[in-house]
XYZ file of N, CA and C in Angstrom:
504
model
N -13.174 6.273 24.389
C -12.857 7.559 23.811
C -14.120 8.123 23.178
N -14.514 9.251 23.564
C -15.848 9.828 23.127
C -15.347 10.482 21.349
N -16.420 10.030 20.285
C -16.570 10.478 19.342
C -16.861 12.409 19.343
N -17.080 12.790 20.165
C -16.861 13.901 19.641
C -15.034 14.598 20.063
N -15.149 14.137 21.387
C -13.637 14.640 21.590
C -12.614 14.441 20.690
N -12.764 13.220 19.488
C -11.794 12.655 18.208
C -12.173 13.645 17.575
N -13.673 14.196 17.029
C -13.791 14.833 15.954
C -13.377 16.088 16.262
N -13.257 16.583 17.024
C -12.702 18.006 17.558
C -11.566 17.978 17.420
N -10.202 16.854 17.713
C -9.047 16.445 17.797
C -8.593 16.264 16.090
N -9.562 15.548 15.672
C -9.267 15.947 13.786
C -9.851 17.538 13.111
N -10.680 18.067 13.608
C -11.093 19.145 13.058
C -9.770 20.548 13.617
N -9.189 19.965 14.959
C -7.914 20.968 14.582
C -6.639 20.482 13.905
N -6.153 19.344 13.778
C -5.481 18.991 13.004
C -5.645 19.327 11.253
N -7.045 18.888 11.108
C -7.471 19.196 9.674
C -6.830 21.092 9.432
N -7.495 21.921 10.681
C -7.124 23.499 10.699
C -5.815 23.905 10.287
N -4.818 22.857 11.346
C -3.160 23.231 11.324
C -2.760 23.061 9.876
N -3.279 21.834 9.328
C -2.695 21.256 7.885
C -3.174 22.306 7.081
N -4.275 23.110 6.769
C -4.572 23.964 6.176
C -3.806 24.854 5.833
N -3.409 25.669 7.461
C -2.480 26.466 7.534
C -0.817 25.955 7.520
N -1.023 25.016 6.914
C 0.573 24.638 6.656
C 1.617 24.308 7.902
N 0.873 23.912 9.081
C 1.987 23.739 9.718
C 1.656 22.954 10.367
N 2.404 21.376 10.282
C 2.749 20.232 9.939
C 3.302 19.856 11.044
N 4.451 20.855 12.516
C 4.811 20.605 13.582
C 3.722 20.347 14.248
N 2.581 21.100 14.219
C 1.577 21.489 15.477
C 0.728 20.485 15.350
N 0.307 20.289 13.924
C -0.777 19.309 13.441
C -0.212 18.110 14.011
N 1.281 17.281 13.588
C 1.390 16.268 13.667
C 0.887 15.755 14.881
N 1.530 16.045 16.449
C 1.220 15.367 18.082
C 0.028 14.753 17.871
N -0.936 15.799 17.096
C -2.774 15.554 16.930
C -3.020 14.209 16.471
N -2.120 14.372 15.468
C -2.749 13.359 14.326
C -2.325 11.868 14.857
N -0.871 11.947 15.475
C -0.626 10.632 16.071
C -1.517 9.988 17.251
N -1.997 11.382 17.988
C -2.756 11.187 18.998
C -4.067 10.219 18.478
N -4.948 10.811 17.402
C -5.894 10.319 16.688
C -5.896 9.294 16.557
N -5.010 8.980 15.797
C -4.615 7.176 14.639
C -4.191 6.318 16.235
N -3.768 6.867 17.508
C -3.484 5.976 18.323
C -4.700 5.839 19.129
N -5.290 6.851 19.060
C -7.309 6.574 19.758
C -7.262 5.555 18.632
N -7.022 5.054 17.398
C -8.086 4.143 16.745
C -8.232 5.232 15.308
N -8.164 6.002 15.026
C -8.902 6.579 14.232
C -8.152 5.816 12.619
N -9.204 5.391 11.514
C -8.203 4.882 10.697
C -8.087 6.021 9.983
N -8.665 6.899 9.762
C -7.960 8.235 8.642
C -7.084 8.593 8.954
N -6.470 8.485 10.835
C -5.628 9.400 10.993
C -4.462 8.496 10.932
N -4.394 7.513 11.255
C -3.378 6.474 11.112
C -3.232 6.526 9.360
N -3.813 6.538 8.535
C -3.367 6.694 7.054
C -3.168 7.730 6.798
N -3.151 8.568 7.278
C -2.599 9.888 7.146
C -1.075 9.997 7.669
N -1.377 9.510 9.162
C 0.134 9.558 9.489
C 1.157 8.279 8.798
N 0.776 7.528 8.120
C 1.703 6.463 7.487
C 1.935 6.924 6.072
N 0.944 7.806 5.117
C 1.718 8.955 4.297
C 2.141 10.103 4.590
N 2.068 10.475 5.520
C 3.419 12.174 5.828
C 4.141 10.710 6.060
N 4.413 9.552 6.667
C 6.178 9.315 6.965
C 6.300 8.427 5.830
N 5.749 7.490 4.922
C 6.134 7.302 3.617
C 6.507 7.911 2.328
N 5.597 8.801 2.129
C 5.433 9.206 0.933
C 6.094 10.837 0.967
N 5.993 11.313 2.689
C 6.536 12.482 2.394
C 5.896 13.560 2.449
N 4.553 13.188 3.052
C 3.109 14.280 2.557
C 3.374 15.287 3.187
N 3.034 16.290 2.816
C 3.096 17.547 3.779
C 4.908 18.376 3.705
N 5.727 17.825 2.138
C 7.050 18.118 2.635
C 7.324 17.459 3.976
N 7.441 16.521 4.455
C 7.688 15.472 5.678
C 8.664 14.776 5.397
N 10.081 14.490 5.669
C 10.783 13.548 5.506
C 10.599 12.038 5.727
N 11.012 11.534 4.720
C 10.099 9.800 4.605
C 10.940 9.050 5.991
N 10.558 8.657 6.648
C 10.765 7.873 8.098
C 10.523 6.717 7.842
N 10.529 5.601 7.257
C 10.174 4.463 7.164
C 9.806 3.521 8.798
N 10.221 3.901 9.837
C 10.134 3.093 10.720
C 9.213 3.804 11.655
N 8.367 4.640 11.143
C 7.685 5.435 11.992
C 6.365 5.047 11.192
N 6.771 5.169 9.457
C 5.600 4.648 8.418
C 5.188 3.069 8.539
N 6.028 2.517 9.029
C 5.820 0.963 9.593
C 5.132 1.083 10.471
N 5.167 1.975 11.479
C 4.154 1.760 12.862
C 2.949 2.093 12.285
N 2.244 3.210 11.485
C 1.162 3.058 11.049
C 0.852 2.831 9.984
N 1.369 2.032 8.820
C 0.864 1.441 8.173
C 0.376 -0.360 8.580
N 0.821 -0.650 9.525
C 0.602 -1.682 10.584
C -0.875 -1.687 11.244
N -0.847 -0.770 12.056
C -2.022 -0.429 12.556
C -3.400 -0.089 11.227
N -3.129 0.685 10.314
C -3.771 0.633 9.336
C -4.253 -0.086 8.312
N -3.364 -1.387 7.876
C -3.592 -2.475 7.549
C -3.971 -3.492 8.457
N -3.967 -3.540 9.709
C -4.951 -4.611 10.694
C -5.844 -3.863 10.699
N -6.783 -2.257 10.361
C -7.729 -2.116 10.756
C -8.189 -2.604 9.536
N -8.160 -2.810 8.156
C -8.718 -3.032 6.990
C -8.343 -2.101 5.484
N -7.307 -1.375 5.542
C -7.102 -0.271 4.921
C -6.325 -1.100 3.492
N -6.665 -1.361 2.585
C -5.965 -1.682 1.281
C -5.030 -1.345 0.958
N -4.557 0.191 0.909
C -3.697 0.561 0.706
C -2.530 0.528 1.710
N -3.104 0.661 2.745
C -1.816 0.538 3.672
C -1.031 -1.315 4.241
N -2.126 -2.094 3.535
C -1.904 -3.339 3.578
C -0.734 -3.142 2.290
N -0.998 -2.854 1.409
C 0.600 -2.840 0.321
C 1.341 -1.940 0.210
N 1.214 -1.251 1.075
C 2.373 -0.229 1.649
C 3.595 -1.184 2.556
N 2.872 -1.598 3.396
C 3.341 -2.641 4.655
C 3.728 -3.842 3.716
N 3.448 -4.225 3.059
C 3.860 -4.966 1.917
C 5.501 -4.824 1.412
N 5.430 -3.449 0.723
C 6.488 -2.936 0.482
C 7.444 -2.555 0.961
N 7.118 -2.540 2.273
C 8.310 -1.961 3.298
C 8.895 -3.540 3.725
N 7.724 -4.239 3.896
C 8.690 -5.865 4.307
C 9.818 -6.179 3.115
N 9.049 -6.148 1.878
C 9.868 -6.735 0.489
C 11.049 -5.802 0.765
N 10.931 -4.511 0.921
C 12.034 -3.835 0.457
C 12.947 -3.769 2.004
N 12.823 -4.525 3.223
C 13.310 -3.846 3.983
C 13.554 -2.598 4.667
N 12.573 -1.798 4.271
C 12.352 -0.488 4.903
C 11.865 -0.305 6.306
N 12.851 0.443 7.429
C 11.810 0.498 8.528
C 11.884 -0.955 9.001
N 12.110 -1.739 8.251
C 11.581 -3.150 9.236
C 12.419 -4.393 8.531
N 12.863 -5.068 9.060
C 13.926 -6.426 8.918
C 12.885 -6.873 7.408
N 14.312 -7.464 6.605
C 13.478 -7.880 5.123
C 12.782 -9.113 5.492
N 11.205 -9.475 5.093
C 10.774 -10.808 5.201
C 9.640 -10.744 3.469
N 10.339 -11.455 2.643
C 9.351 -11.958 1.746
C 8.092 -12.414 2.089
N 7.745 -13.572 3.554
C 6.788 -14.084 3.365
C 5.744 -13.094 4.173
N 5.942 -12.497 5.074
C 5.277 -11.516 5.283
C 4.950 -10.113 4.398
N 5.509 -10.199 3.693
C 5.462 -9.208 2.368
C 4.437 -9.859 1.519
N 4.586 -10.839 0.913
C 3.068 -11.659 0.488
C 2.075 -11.779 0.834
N 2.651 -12.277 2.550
C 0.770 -12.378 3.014
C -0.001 -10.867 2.944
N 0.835 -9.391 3.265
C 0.165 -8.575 3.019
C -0.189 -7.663 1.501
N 0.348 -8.709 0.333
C 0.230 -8.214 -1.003
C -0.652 -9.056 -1.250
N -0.603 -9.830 -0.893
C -2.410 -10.872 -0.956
C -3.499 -10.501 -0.546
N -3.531 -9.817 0.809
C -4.506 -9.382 1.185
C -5.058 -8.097 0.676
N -4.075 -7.488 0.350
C -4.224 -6.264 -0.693
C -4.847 -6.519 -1.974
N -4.323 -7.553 -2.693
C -4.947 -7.644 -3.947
C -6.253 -8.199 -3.143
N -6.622 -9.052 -2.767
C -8.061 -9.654 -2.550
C -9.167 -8.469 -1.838
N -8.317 -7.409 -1.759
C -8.993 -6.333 -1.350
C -9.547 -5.589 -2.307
N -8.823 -6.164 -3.704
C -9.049 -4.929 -4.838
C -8.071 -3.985 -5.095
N -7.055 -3.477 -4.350
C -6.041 -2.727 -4.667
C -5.358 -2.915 -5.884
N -5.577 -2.083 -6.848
C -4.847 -2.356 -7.842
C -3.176 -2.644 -7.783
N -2.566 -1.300 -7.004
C -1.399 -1.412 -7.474
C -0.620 -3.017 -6.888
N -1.661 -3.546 -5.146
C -0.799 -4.759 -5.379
C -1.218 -5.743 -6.467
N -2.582 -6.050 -7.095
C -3.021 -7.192 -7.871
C -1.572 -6.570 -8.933
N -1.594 -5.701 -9.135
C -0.042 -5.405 -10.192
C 1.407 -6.280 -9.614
N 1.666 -5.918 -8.552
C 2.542 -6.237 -7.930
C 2.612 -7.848 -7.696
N 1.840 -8.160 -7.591
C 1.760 -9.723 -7.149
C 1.999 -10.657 -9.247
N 1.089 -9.794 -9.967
C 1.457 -10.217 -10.943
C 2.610 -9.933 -11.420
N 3.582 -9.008 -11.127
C 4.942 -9.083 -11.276
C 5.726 -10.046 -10.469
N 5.324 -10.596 -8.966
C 5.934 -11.923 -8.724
C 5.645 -12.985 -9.358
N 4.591 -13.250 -10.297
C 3.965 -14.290 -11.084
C 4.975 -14.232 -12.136
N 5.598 -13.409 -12.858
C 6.015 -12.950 -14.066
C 7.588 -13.367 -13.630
N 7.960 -12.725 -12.787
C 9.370 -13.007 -12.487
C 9.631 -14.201 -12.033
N 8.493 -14.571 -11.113
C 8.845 -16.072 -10.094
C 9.818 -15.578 -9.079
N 9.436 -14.962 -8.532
C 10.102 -14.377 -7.390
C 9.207 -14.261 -5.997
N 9.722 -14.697 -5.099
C 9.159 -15.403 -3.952
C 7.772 -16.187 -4.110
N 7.178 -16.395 -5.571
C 6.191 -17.655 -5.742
C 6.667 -17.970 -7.096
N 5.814 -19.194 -7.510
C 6.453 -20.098 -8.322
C 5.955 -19.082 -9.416
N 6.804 -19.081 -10.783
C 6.825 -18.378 -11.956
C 5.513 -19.098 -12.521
N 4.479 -17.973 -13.054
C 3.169 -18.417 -13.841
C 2.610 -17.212 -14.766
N 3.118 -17.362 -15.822
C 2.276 -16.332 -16.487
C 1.010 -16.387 -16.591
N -0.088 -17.421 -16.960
C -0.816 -17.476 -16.696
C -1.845 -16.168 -15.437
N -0.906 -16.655 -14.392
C -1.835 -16.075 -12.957
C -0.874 -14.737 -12.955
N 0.166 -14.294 -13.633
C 0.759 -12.804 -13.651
C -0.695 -12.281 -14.649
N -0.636 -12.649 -15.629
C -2.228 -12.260 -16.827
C -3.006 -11.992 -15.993
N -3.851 -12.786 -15.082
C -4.729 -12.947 -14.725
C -4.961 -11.171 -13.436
N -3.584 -11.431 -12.465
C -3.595 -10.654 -11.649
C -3.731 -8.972 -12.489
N -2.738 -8.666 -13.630
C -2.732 -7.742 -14.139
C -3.835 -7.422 -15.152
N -5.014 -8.351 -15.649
C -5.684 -7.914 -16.056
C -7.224 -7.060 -14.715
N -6.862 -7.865 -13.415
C -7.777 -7.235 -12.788
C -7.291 -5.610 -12.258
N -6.237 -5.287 -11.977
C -6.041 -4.289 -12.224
C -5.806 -3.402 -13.087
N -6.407 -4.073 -14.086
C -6.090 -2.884 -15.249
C -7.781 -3.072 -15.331
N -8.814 -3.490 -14.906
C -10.076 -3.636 -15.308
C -10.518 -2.610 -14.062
N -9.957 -2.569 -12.774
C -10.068 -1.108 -11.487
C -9.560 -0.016 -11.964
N -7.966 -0.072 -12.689
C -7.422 1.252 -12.655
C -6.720 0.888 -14.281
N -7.275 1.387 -15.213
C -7.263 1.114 -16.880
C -6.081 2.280 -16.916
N -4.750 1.907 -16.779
C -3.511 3.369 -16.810
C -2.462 2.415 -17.642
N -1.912 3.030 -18.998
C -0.795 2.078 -19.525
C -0.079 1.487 -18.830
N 0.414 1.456 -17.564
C 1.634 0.555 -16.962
C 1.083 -0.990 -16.959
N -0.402 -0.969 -16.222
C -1.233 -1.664 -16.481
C -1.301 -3.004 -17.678
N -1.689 -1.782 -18.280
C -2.188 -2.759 -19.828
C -0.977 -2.899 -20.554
N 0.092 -2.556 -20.520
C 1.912 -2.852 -20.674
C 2.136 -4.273 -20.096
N 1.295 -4.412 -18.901
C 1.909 -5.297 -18.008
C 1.123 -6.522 -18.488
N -0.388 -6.059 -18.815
C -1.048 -7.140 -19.752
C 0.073 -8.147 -20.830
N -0.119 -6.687 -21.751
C 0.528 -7.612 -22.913
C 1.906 -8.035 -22.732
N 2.672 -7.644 -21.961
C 4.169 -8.538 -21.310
C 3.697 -10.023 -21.130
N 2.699 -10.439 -20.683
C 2.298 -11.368 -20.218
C 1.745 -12.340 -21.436
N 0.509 -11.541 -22.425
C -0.076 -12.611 -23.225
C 1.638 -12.394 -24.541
N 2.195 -11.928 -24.302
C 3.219 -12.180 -25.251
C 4.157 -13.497 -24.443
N 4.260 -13.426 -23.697
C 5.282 -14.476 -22.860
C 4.483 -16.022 -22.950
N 3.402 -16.428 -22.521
C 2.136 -17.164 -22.853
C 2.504 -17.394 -23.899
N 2.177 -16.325 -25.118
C 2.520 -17.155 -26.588
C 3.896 -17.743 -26.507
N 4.733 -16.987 -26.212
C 6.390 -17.497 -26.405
C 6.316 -18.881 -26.067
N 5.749 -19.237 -24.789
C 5.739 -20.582 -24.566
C 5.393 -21.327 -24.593
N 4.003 -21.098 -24.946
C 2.921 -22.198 -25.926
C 3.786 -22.380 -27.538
N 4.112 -21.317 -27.819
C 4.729 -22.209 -29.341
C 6.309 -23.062 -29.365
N 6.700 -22.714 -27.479
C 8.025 -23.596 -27.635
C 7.367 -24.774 -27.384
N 6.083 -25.197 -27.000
C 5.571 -26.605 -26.399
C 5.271 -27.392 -27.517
């Protein structure tokens, strides 16, 4: 696939979205993300997740490219795909495939999964309960993205730690 024929293929898509219309743009954009392109594949896995563009959320359409987008290397769409396994969205429920891609997310740096994974630490839900490594996970995302839910999620943690160091 020749690099300019893609960039021409995103530079009218980019046009349509401008002008607000989201029918014409879309064919493009799928076309794109299925050449390979990873912007356009994360693009098309938020219009069908999140809704972008006024888009109705499709979960099983947001599975096809947040898939493709998380095997190309995309962080975010690795805990997107995450979330759709945990939650069953779009795609049969599997915890352990929901981990392996909230792992790879956090080791990517993504805050919101290093959050997320420290809420399975915290709960003990599909890994063994550790406050300790919930602390640990939620202080690295609060050291990328410093936002109260964050640092809430901190001190949930060094408060729980104490609770159970002084029952020992």
């Amino acid at each position: 696939m020749e690099t300019q024929l893609l960039q021409q293929l995103k530079q009218e898509y980019h046009e349509l979205l401008d002008q607000h219309d989201l029918a014409q743009a879309m064919p493009l954009i799928r076309q794109a993300a299925n050449w390979g392109d990873l912007e356009a594949q994360i693009l098309a896995k938020n219009i069908f997740l999140h809704g972008l563009y006024h888009h109705p959320i499709t979960h099983h359409a947001a599975v096809e490219y947040a898939q493709v987008a998380a095997m190309n290397g995309d962080a975010s769409s690795m805990f997107d795909l995450a979330w759709l396994y945990q939650n069953g969205k779009g795609i049969i429920h599997d915890d352990q495939k929901a981990l392996y891609w909230l792992d790879k997310a956090a080791n990517q740096n993504e805050p919101r999964a290093m959050d997320a994974y420290g809420m399975l630490y915290m709960q003990g839900r599909i890994i063994q309960k550790d406050p300790q490594q919930a602390k640990y996970w939620f202080e690295k995302a609060y050291a990328l993205d410093p936002n109260d839910q964050y640092a809430k999620h901190v001190k949930m943690a060094n408060l729980l730690i104490k609770k159970l160091n002084h029952q020992n």
